[in-house]
Amino acid sequence: MSSASHSSAAPTADSTRLSFIVGLVLLGFLGLIPILSVAFEDPFLLTLFTRIVIMAIAAVSLNLILGYGGMVSFGHAAYIGVGGYTVGILAFHGVHAAWIQWPLAVLISGIVAALIGLLSLRTKGIFFIMITLALSQLVYYLGNGAFAYGGDDGLNIMKRSDFGGLLNLDNRPTFYYLCWVILLATVFFVHRTVNSRFGMVLQGAKSNDRRMATIGFPVHRYQLTAFVLAGMICGLAGVLTATFTGFISPAMMHWSRSGDLIVMVVLGGMGSLFGPVFGTVAFLLLEEVLSSWTEYWKIVFGPLLVLVVLFARGGIDGAMVRGQAGTLLAGCAAFFLLYGIHTAYEDEWLIPTLILVAACALVWVAKWAVDRKKAASHD
Amino acid sequence: MTEVLKVSNLVKRFGGLTATDNLSLDLRQGEIHAVIGPNGAGKTTMIGQLIGELRPDAGTIHFMGQDITAMPVHQRSASGIARSFQITSIFQNFTALDNVALAVQAHDGHSFRFWAAARKDKSLREPALQALEQVGLAHRADITASALSHGEHRQLEIAMALATKPKLLLLDEPMAGMGPEDSARMVRMLQGIKGSVTILLIEHDMDAVFALADRITVLVYGHAIATGLPDEIRRNAQVRQAYLGDEAAAE
């Protein structure tokens, strides 16, 4: 495909601010969910968005190393598992105090991240991807083999973390707001970090790590630090996941969960502050709609992702920065179209899938024709 | 005169090829020392060993009297050796000023500082702007590096090297791919900084080399066949034959 169609004009300050403002509005909107849930008498809304907020924390942490640091970790879900299992195992042995559970979970996630990072950061490119995947699968099989803690059946957490009299996590809005505040804190932390001296080194190493060494940076230790920080934040997301579902199992750190996290970051926009939040909201809403329609929902989701890569480089955030209102509108339209087809066909899946595949093909052909015409007019 | 850099009997082999063959070289304080030689003479391999990306098979490298033969890249840089790349090697997504500020940052203690905004840090920005002024690029400070022209990229490269306040500057073909106008500007710029820093210059552009160099070393098959003042090199028959070609020798 030609890149002429998105000849990215240098982002102007204003359009960058648009994505900044939209991000803030979205975070604010997320803060209203418990109220909306009550107003619409829809408790499921709160359940869905609790999941979204927790995954957004994990995605923001992955973006720190993937988007800003250029480290494509294909094993980020391992830390969700480590965080979750720490809480689950402690609860199993009767330790419920959050003051012990949570810091310990974050600490152990950090240690696991340090070990994985030490081994994987010796490599680059596809090898780095494969080694992070392999090591995270090792963690996954550890969970699988932990028969004392349920093996691959997982383990129920009978009692939620105890914050003394301070917070009652059994109260769902309270728990939601705790997750929301942690998300805000995480976004703010990443914002400060990537613009600090440390962040400049991290981004420089993504762009050109050889040059970073020749101007005098021991690049490796900065990358490892970022890797550990991201692992710790993601471990916290794992703590929240386990507390939320009251259940831990190896499935929460399956490699496909790591893949989902990468998709969320790419869909939202790598290396942008709010991108992973946009991406997580879009991903999980789509998953919700599509999977209620058919268990083969990934057949539909796959082509949609291809469309994003084709038309909206830089993901949702990138489209906003370039001021591609059309792309964003098309995205929203596609979402409502999906939702419409879903309600119209209910349990059917073959016909709507065919419609969507045909629609994707049509869009692709149209784009091809437009590009060809453009190329011809340039000659 | 003190020696800034002293290379003794350096050898580097790649399989059967001896890219650096018993090379000895010394650089005096404040001079511009040009290394010339035909393609494949081992100039870039030599630079690689000087900055520490390649480990020599034999021989030693002394910098300011200290043996740095086994020192890793970032430590050599910290002790005052800076390099510009033959192929432009900058941070494309950063502005010109960001690029230079990063080079300043590299020599301003560790960077495990997670909170204060680096782009508002005067102790980074001001020296960076100074280095941009030195190379005549201050007016382009806020342009994204990927939007700069080829000639400007090379100037930016040198600004980044200068910003680290090096004792020794290794310039690997700074005029490569430049038009005559940009080349002339680069020569003027280098003449401007001459004396304030010791420079090892690798360059194919002979006009530039003879305009700038205090001394010239001629490299052929990894071996230094001659070192001397520009006039001596110009007259040296062996050099004319090996490097400038038989035709030139016959003139």
XYZ file of C-alpha atoms in Angstrom:
630
model
C 0.000 0.000 0.000
C 1.188 3.488 -0.598
C 2.028 5.641 2.312
C 1.045 8.726 0.354
C -2.510 8.562 1.634
C -1.361 9.263 5.161
C 1.520 11.544 4.334
C 1.663 12.556 7.944
C 1.966 16.284 8.203
C 3.956 17.207 11.280
C 1.485 17.202 14.135
C 0.519 20.717 15.099
C 0.338 21.718 18.718
C -3.452 22.118 18.523
C -4.244 18.676 17.192
C -1.947 17.144 19.770
C -3.998 18.997 22.298
C -7.188 17.588 20.805
C -6.080 14.080 21.628
C -4.974 15.299 25.054
C -8.363 16.847 25.751
C -10.258 13.814 24.458
C -8.096 11.646 26.709
C -8.886 13.739 29.754
C -12.596 13.725 28.880
C -12.522 9.946 28.521
C -10.850 9.538 31.919
C -13.442 11.896 33.404
C -16.244 9.925 31.759
C -14.835 6.707 33.239
C -15.244 8.372 36.635
C -18.999 8.693 36.013
C -19.594 5.004 35.293
C -20.850 4.025 38.789
C -23.387 6.875 38.635
C -24.500 5.890 35.117
C -24.742 2.290 36.224
C -27.181 3.281 38.949
C -29.065 5.717 36.723
C -29.642 3.107 33.994
C -30.175 0.333 36.545
C -27.541 -1.655 34.690
C -25.116 -3.341 37.124
C -23.373 -5.036 34.204
C -22.139 -1.646 33.003
C -20.080 -1.337 36.190
C -18.715 -4.891 35.812
C -17.692 -4.272 32.214
C -15.994 -0.985 32.950
C -14.206 -2.267 36.035
C -12.588 -4.792 33.709
C -11.829 -2.045 31.183
C -10.202 0.226 33.768
C -8.034 -2.602 35.146
C -6.892 -3.677 31.673
C -6.215 -0.027 30.815
C -3.733 0.093 33.717
C -1.966 -2.951 32.264
C -2.017 -1.462 28.742
C -0.614 1.879 29.954
C 2.215 -0.009 31.662
C 2.951 -1.979 28.492
C 2.966 1.253 26.499
C 5.814 2.542 28.673
C 8.146 -0.133 27.314
C 6.474 -0.911 23.976
C 5.406 2.541 22.834
C 8.106 4.716 24.382
C 10.898 2.186 24.801
C 10.441 0.138 21.611
C 10.606 -3.110 23.569
C 7.985 -5.434 22.119
C 7.300 -7.589 25.151
C 5.089 -10.488 24.148
C 4.771 -11.681 27.723
C 3.280 -8.790 29.600
C 0.314 -10.803 30.893
C 2.770 -12.810 33.018
C 2.829 -9.941 35.526
C -0.962 -9.908 35.709
C -0.598 -13.547 36.695
C 2.212 -12.946 39.179
C 0.300 -10.102 40.854
C -2.914 -12.127 40.934
C -1.293 -15.322 42.214
C 0.532 -13.450 44.981
C -2.796 -12.152 46.294
C -4.540 -15.514 45.732
C -1.876 -17.604 47.433
C -1.591 -15.243 50.403
C -5.393 -15.290 50.791
C -5.338 -19.095 50.561
C -2.974 -19.146 53.538
C -5.133 -16.742 55.489
C -3.211 -13.510 54.872
C -5.826 -10.947 53.876
C -4.250 -7.635 54.908
C -3.917 -5.500 51.782
C -0.908 -3.766 53.341
C 0.937 -7.056 53.030
C -0.702 -8.518 49.910
C -0.450 -5.561 47.562
C 3.094 -4.305 48.121
C 4.356 -7.880 48.102
C 2.557 -8.577 44.805
C 4.084 -5.460 43.220
C 7.520 -6.346 44.579
C 7.419 -9.926 43.279
C 6.161 -8.715 39.878
C 9.157 -6.402 39.808
C 11.545 -9.225 40.625
C 10.056 -11.471 37.939
C 10.270 -8.578 35.472
C 13.913 -8.031 36.417
C 14.709 -11.688 35.753
C 12.832 -11.766 32.443
C 14.339 -8.420 31.462
C 17.903 -9.443 32.310
C 17.615 -12.436 30.008
C 15.537 -10.943 27.187
C 17.195 -7.523 26.898
C 20.375 -9.207 25.712
C 18.518 -9.708 22.441
C 16.745 -7.473 19.967
C 13.918 -7.561 17.462
C 12.166 -10.833 16.823
C 14.411 -12.645 19.328
C 13.330 -10.294 22.071
C 9.684 -10.952 21.226
C 10.197 -14.703 21.240
C 12.191 -14.782 24.479
C 9.698 -12.655 26.394
C 6.999 -14.996 25.071
C 8.909 -18.108 26.099
C 9.714 -16.817 29.581
C 6.141 -15.714 30.198
C 4.945 -19.166 29.116
C 7.317 -20.561 31.731
C 5.471 -18.493 34.343
C 2.187 -19.689 32.853
C 3.155 -23.346 33.227
C 4.327 -22.699 36.776
C 0.754 -21.645 37.479
C -0.539 -24.638 35.588
C 1.581 -26.993 37.660
C 0.818 -25.387 41.006
C -1.552 -28.195 42.030
C -1.668 -26.996 45.626
C -3.298 -23.850 44.256
C -5.716 -25.507 41.855
C -3.416 -26.205 38.889
C -5.101 -25.247 35.644
C -8.514 -25.168 37.349
C -7.462 -22.091 39.245
C -8.258 -21.051 42.760
C -11.141 -19.134 44.341
C -10.279 -16.243 46.598
C -12.800 -16.488 49.401
C -12.154 -13.136 51.024
C -11.200 -9.857 49.394
C -8.130 -7.895 50.476
C -8.696 -6.166 53.772
C -7.886 -2.458 54.010
C -8.912 -2.327 57.676
C -11.769 0.115 58.086
C -10.453 2.365 55.310
C -11.952 0.795 52.189
C -14.486 -1.955 51.737
C -13.636 -3.666 48.455
C -16.850 -5.709 48.571
C -18.614 -2.480 47.750
C -18.427 -2.450 43.959
C -18.430 1.312 43.337
C -15.722 1.706 46.003
C -13.606 -0.897 44.256
C -14.270 0.741 40.887
C -13.121 4.128 42.150
C -10.006 2.576 43.618
C -9.154 1.121 40.177
C -9.992 4.437 38.518
C -7.710 6.406 40.845
C -4.914 3.901 40.222
C -5.422 4.339 36.464
C -5.221 8.136 36.808
C -2.086 7.815 38.923
C -0.525 5.432 36.399
C -1.221 7.730 33.450
C 0.182 10.686 35.370
C 3.253 8.717 36.398
C 3.929 7.631 32.803
C 3.403 11.211 31.618
C 6.027 12.533 34.044
C 8.415 9.665 33.431
C 8.501 9.776 29.631
C 9.182 13.518 29.671
C 11.891 13.284 32.317
C 15.576 12.718 31.670
C 14.937 9.027 32.114
C 12.181 9.159 29.510
C 14.417 10.945 27.005
C 16.977 8.158 27.339
C 14.255 5.535 26.944
C 12.874 7.160 23.779
C 16.331 7.803 22.402
C 17.189 4.136 22.810
C 14.021 3.168 20.941
C 15.008 5.390 18.062
C 18.718 4.557 17.908
C 20.296 2.526 20.683
C 23.722 2.328 19.034
C 23.963 6.077 18.942
C 22.842 6.288 22.561
C 25.850 4.198 23.562
C 28.285 6.344 21.574
C 27.059 9.569 23.156
C 27.683 7.942 26.505
C 24.564 6.207 27.837
C 24.726 2.714 29.327
C 21.430 2.040 27.524
C 20.824 -1.423 28.905
C 20.301 -0.440 32.522
C 17.775 2.248 31.581
C 15.813 -0.201 29.480
C 15.872 -2.760 32.276
C 14.613 -0.170 34.755
C 11.697 0.690 32.467
C 10.999 -3.006 31.991
C 10.817 -3.525 35.767
C 8.651 -0.439 36.329
C 6.199 -1.637 33.678
C 6.150 -5.108 35.254
C 5.385 -3.683 38.675
C 2.494 -1.546 37.429
C 1.138 -4.495 35.485
C 1.474 -6.633 38.622
C -0.788 -4.147 40.362
C -3.313 -4.605 37.548
C -3.054 -8.337 38.294
C -3.831 -7.684 41.964
C -6.918 -5.735 40.921
C -7.982 -8.468 38.485
C -7.766 -11.163 41.158
C -9.557 -9.009 43.697
C -12.261 -8.154 41.178
C -13.030 -11.674 39.959
C -12.263 -13.400 43.275
C -10.504 -16.032 41.225
C -7.063 -16.786 39.860
C -6.108 -19.233 37.143
C -3.270 -19.652 34.643
C -5.664 -18.366 31.964
C -5.079 -14.787 33.158
C -1.466 -15.035 31.999
C -1.988 -17.082 28.857
C 0.087 -15.817 25.920
C -3.074 -14.733 24.109
C -3.702 -12.258 26.943
C -0.255 -10.779 26.244
C -1.287 -10.528 22.594
C -4.502 -8.750 23.580
C -2.490 -6.198 25.528
C -0.288 -5.486 22.511
C -3.381 -5.091 20.338
C -4.882 -2.637 22.831
C -1.732 -0.501 22.751
C -1.409 -0.625 18.951
C -5.121 0.034 18.410
C -5.030 3.059 20.712
C -1.691 4.420 19.530
C 1.785 3.364 20.601
C 3.878 5.928 22.380
C 1.014 8.295 23.098
C -0.122 9.164 26.589
C -3.795 8.241 26.316
C -3.510 5.819 23.401
C -3.581 2.638 25.489
C -6.662 3.898 27.361
C -8.462 4.558 24.045
C -7.308 1.178 22.797
C -8.464 -0.747 25.855
C -11.903 0.863 25.838
C -12.328 0.186 22.108
C -10.973 -3.371 22.320
C -13.068 -4.520 25.269
C -16.274 -2.832 24.054
C -15.843 -4.501 20.661
C -15.073 -7.815 22.306
C -18.200 -7.449 24.429
C -20.453 -6.738 21.464
C -18.920 -9.268 19.108
C -18.587 -12.128 21.555
C -22.190 -11.840 22.656
C -22.977 -12.390 19.023
C -20.790 -15.369 18.206
C -18.006 -17.341 19.790
C -16.142 -16.898 16.523
C -15.977 -13.154 17.138
C -12.289 -13.025 16.342
C -13.151 -13.687 12.682
C -14.735 -10.254 12.681
C -12.252 -8.610 14.997
C -9.249 -9.666 12.937
C -10.245 -7.874 9.724
C -11.200 -4.801 11.766
C -7.679 -4.669 13.153
C -6.262 -4.959 9.652
C -8.406 -1.967 8.675
C -6.991 0.039 11.582
C -3.440 -0.783 10.540
C -4.249 0.133 6.928
C -6.116 3.358 7.557
C -5.162 4.690 10.932
C -1.466 4.380 11.517
C -0.726 5.477 15.043
C -4.075 4.027 16.074
C -6.920 6.072 17.478
C -4.569 8.641 18.968
C -2.650 8.948 15.694
C -5.865 9.651 13.786
C -6.678 12.376 16.281
C -3.239 13.962 16.105
C -3.444 14.049 12.296
C -6.942 15.424 12.564
C -8.398 12.548 10.561
C -11.957 13.085 11.696
C -13.089 10.875 8.826
C -11.146 7.879 10.092
C -12.534 8.289 13.582
C -16.096 8.711 12.317
C -15.661 5.634 10.142
C -14.465 3.746 13.221
C -17.499 4.795 15.236
C -19.787 4.038 12.286
C -18.260 0.578 11.973
C -18.884 -0.004 15.656
C -22.555 0.980 15.439
C -22.959 -0.978 12.218
C -21.652 -4.022 14.033
C -23.958 -3.400 16.920
C -26.873 -2.948 14.495
C -26.130 -6.142 12.589
C -25.751 -7.929 15.892
C -29.184 -6.868 17.162
C -30.784 -7.533 13.787
C -29.424 -11.054 13.362
C -29.234 -12.081 17.019
C -27.927 -15.635 17.040
C -26.956 -15.869 13.399
C -23.275 -15.477 12.679
C -22.647 -16.621 9.130
C -24.633 -13.932 7.291
C -23.334 -10.964 9.297
C -19.792 -12.265 9.038
C -20.162 -12.481 5.266
C -21.567 -8.954 5.207
C -18.602 -7.670 7.199
C -16.002 -9.527 5.188
C -17.612 -8.186 2.011
C -17.636 -4.675 3.478
C -13.941 -4.924 4.391
C -13.102 -6.192 0.910
C -15.089 -3.341 -0.633
C -13.283 -0.739 1.476
C -9.944 -2.274 0.580
C -10.722 -2.258 -3.145
C -11.909 1.346 -2.905
C -8.692 2.341 -1.149
C -6.635 0.518 -3.740
C -8.463 2.327 -6.548
C -8.026 5.727 -4.887
C -4.324 5.112 -4.289
C -3.844 4.067 -7.887
C -5.586 7.167 -9.137
C -3.470 9.333 -6.851
C -0.277 7.658 -8.006
C -1.338 8.150 -11.650
C -2.055 11.852 -11.137
C 1.391 12.337 -9.580
C 3.191 10.959 -12.631
C 53.243 18.716 22.349
C 51.131 16.180 24.205
C 49.592 13.215 22.512
C 45.830 12.999 22.856
C 45.581 9.656 21.172
C 48.254 7.059 20.618
C 47.487 3.933 18.619
C 50.207 1.276 18.659
C 50.484 -1.743 16.387
C 46.725 -2.232 16.091
C 45.542 -5.423 14.324
C 41.995 -6.449 13.452
C 41.134 -9.477 11.340
C 37.790 -10.559 9.941
C 38.343 -14.193 8.993
C 41.068 -14.144 6.343
C 40.880 -10.380 5.819
C 43.205 -8.168 7.811
C 41.247 -4.923 7.984
C 43.684 -3.206 10.333
C 47.270 -4.258 9.786
C 49.793 -3.206 12.411
C 48.493 0.348 12.439
C 50.226 3.027 14.496
C 49.022 6.579 14.730
C 49.287 9.523 17.110
C 47.230 12.673 17.470
C 48.600 15.857 18.964
C 46.682 18.307 21.104
C 44.474 20.615 19.009
C 45.409 19.333 15.571
C 43.186 18.168 12.785
C 44.623 14.866 11.691
C 43.137 13.509 8.482
C 43.156 9.841 7.599
C 42.726 9.194 3.899
C 42.824 6.059 1.834
C 40.983 4.290 -0.947
C 37.695 2.488 -0.335
C 38.175 -0.609 1.795
C 41.386 0.703 3.335
C 39.967 0.001 6.793
C 39.123 3.545 7.878
C 35.734 2.731 9.371
C 37.134 -0.397 11.046
C 39.755 1.818 12.640
C 37.113 4.238 13.938
C 35.133 1.285 15.291
C 38.114 0.232 17.368
C 38.808 3.767 18.553
C 35.297 4.233 19.929
C 35.132 0.693 21.281
C 32.505 -0.964 19.095
C 35.144 -3.361 17.743
C 37.722 -5.142 19.856
C 41.206 -5.250 18.257
C 42.982 -8.597 17.980
C 46.305 -7.046 18.961
C 47.816 -3.668 19.770
C 46.901 -0.901 22.205
C 45.022 2.392 22.211
C 45.998 5.115 24.666
C 43.845 8.177 25.226
C 45.301 11.042 27.283
C 47.930 8.631 28.533
C 45.402 6.038 29.691
C 45.097 2.561 28.138
C 41.525 2.359 26.805
C 41.940 -0.723 24.621
C 39.392 -2.723 26.645
C 37.118 0.139 27.730
C 33.419 -0.136 26.719
C 31.797 2.387 24.375
C 29.872 4.508 26.859
C 32.884 4.904 29.169
C 35.109 6.087 26.327
C 32.435 8.587 25.462
C 32.258 9.724 29.076
C 36.011 10.207 29.169
C 35.894 12.549 26.178
C 35.818 10.757 22.832
C 32.965 11.805 20.558
C 32.105 10.554 17.121
C 30.011 11.527 14.141
C 28.680 8.703 12.033
C 29.385 8.090 8.370
C 25.732 7.262 7.869
C 23.536 9.856 9.501
C 22.597 8.509 12.870
C 20.329 10.837 14.781
C 17.069 10.573 16.677
C 14.567 11.202 13.908
C 11.500 11.849 16.053
C 13.207 14.404 18.250
C 13.726 18.044 17.331
C 17.241 19.223 16.520
C 17.485 20.760 19.974
C 16.232 17.544 21.639
C 18.952 15.621 19.838
C 21.714 17.849 21.110
C 20.182 18.128 24.588
C 20.283 14.344 24.825
C 23.995 14.441 24.076
C 24.474 17.048 26.817
C 22.421 14.913 29.202
C 24.680 11.948 28.552
C 27.559 13.817 30.172
C 25.631 15.342 33.053
C 25.545 12.521 35.588
C 23.159 9.590 35.587
C 19.706 9.850 34.051
C 17.702 7.994 36.685
C 15.594 11.095 37.147
C 11.964 10.260 36.655
C 10.003 13.365 37.496
C 11.285 16.773 36.334
C 10.563 17.614 32.685
C 13.801 17.293 30.698
C 12.682 19.698 27.975
C 12.382 22.525 30.515
C 15.810 21.873 32.017
C 18.007 24.899 31.326
C 21.200 23.036 32.228
C 20.488 20.825 29.194
C 18.870 23.255 26.774
C 21.356 26.122 26.988
C 24.555 24.186 26.204
C 22.609 22.389 23.476
C 21.575 25.656 21.876
C 25.183 26.844 22.094
C 26.390 23.781 20.201
C 23.712 24.369 17.546
C 24.943 27.943 17.193
C 28.517 26.705 16.775
C 27.516 24.657 13.744
C 25.110 27.304 12.430
C 21.894 25.402 13.048
C 20.361 27.438 15.869
C 17.588 28.766 13.633
C 16.392 25.187 13.043
C 16.417 24.160 16.712
C 12.712 23.318 16.953
C 12.412 21.415 13.677
C 11.894 17.656 13.904
C 15.151 15.997 12.861
C 13.464 13.927 10.149
C 12.430 17.166 8.415
C 15.984 18.540 8.176
C 18.002 18.381 4.963
C 20.934 16.040 4.461
C 23.486 18.790 5.013
C 21.698 19.880 8.165
C 21.738 16.295 9.447
C 25.518 16.290 9.176
C 25.732 19.618 10.994
C 23.437 18.242 13.679
C 25.682 15.204 14.019
C 28.631 17.444 14.747
C 26.651 19.633 17.123
C 25.781 16.485 19.091
C 29.420 15.496 19.219
C 30.517 19.011 20.249
C 27.837 19.280 22.920
C 29.545 16.578 24.918
C 32.612 18.877 25.180
C 34.915 16.171 23.878
C 38.710 16.161 24.026
C 38.806 14.137 20.827
C 36.354 14.305 17.966
C 36.225 11.483 15.420
C 34.589 12.648 12.192
C 33.719 9.836 9.818
C 33.194 11.362 6.379
C 31.335 14.480 7.506
C 31.038 15.702 3.887
C 29.680 12.423 2.492
C 26.857 13.025 0.054
C 27.068 16.806 0.331
C 26.878 19.259 -2.514
C 29.758 21.746 -2.991
C 27.875 24.497 -1.173
C 27.197 22.430 1.948
C 30.743 21.082 1.838
C 32.192 24.584 1.815
C 29.991 25.561 4.746
C 31.148 22.483 6.659
C 34.813 23.312 5.983
C 34.279 26.863 7.280
C 32.539 25.481 10.353
C 35.362 23.026 11.082
C 37.936 25.772 10.610
C 35.968 27.718 13.202
C 36.286 25.034 15.863
C 39.834 24.083 14.920
C 42.215 24.260 17.853
C 39.514 23.978 20.512
C 39.295 20.224 20.073
C 41.552 17.560 18.621
C 39.971 16.123 15.496
C 40.520 12.884 13.638
C 39.013 13.445 10.203
C 38.196 10.717 7.735
C 37.177 12.183 4.427
C 37.198 11.483 0.708
C 36.839 15.108 -0.315
C 40.524 16.001 -0.957
C 39.882 19.732 -1.211
C 38.397 19.628 2.280
C 41.196 17.446 3.619
C 43.984 19.673 2.313
C 42.145 22.809 3.450
C 41.719 21.548 7.012
C 44.371 19.037 7.981
C 47.504 19.811 9.979
C 48.795 16.320 9.305
C 47.633 13.507 7.092
C 47.968 9.747 7.440
C 47.470 7.566 4.390
C 45.918 4.183 4.981
C 46.189 1.338 2.456
C 44.992 -2.189 3.233
C 44.771 -1.346 6.922
C 48.356 -0.139 7.120
C 49.604 3.441 7.467
C 51.980 3.903 4.532
C 52.763 7.544 5.297
C 52.154 10.282 7.839
C 53.140 13.862 7.361
C 52.298 17.474 6.597
C 49.881 17.990 3.699
C 52.698 19.122 1.390
C 54.790 16.067 2.191
C 51.854 13.794 1.487
C 51.122 15.598 -1.748
C 54.695 14.996 -2.893
C 55.083 11.434 -1.593
C 55.472 9.158 -4.627
C 54.343 6.034 -2.803
C 51.146 7.785 -1.756
C 50.479 9.120 -5.231
C 50.821 5.674 -6.664
C 48.785 3.832 -4.027
C 46.091 6.337 -3.445
C 45.854 9.025 -6.063
C 46.478 6.442 -8.806
C 49.191 5.726 -11.335
C 48.024 8.499 -13.633
C 48.567 11.123 -10.957
C 51.991 9.668 -10.204
C 52.944 9.956 -13.847
C 52.034 13.654 -14.029
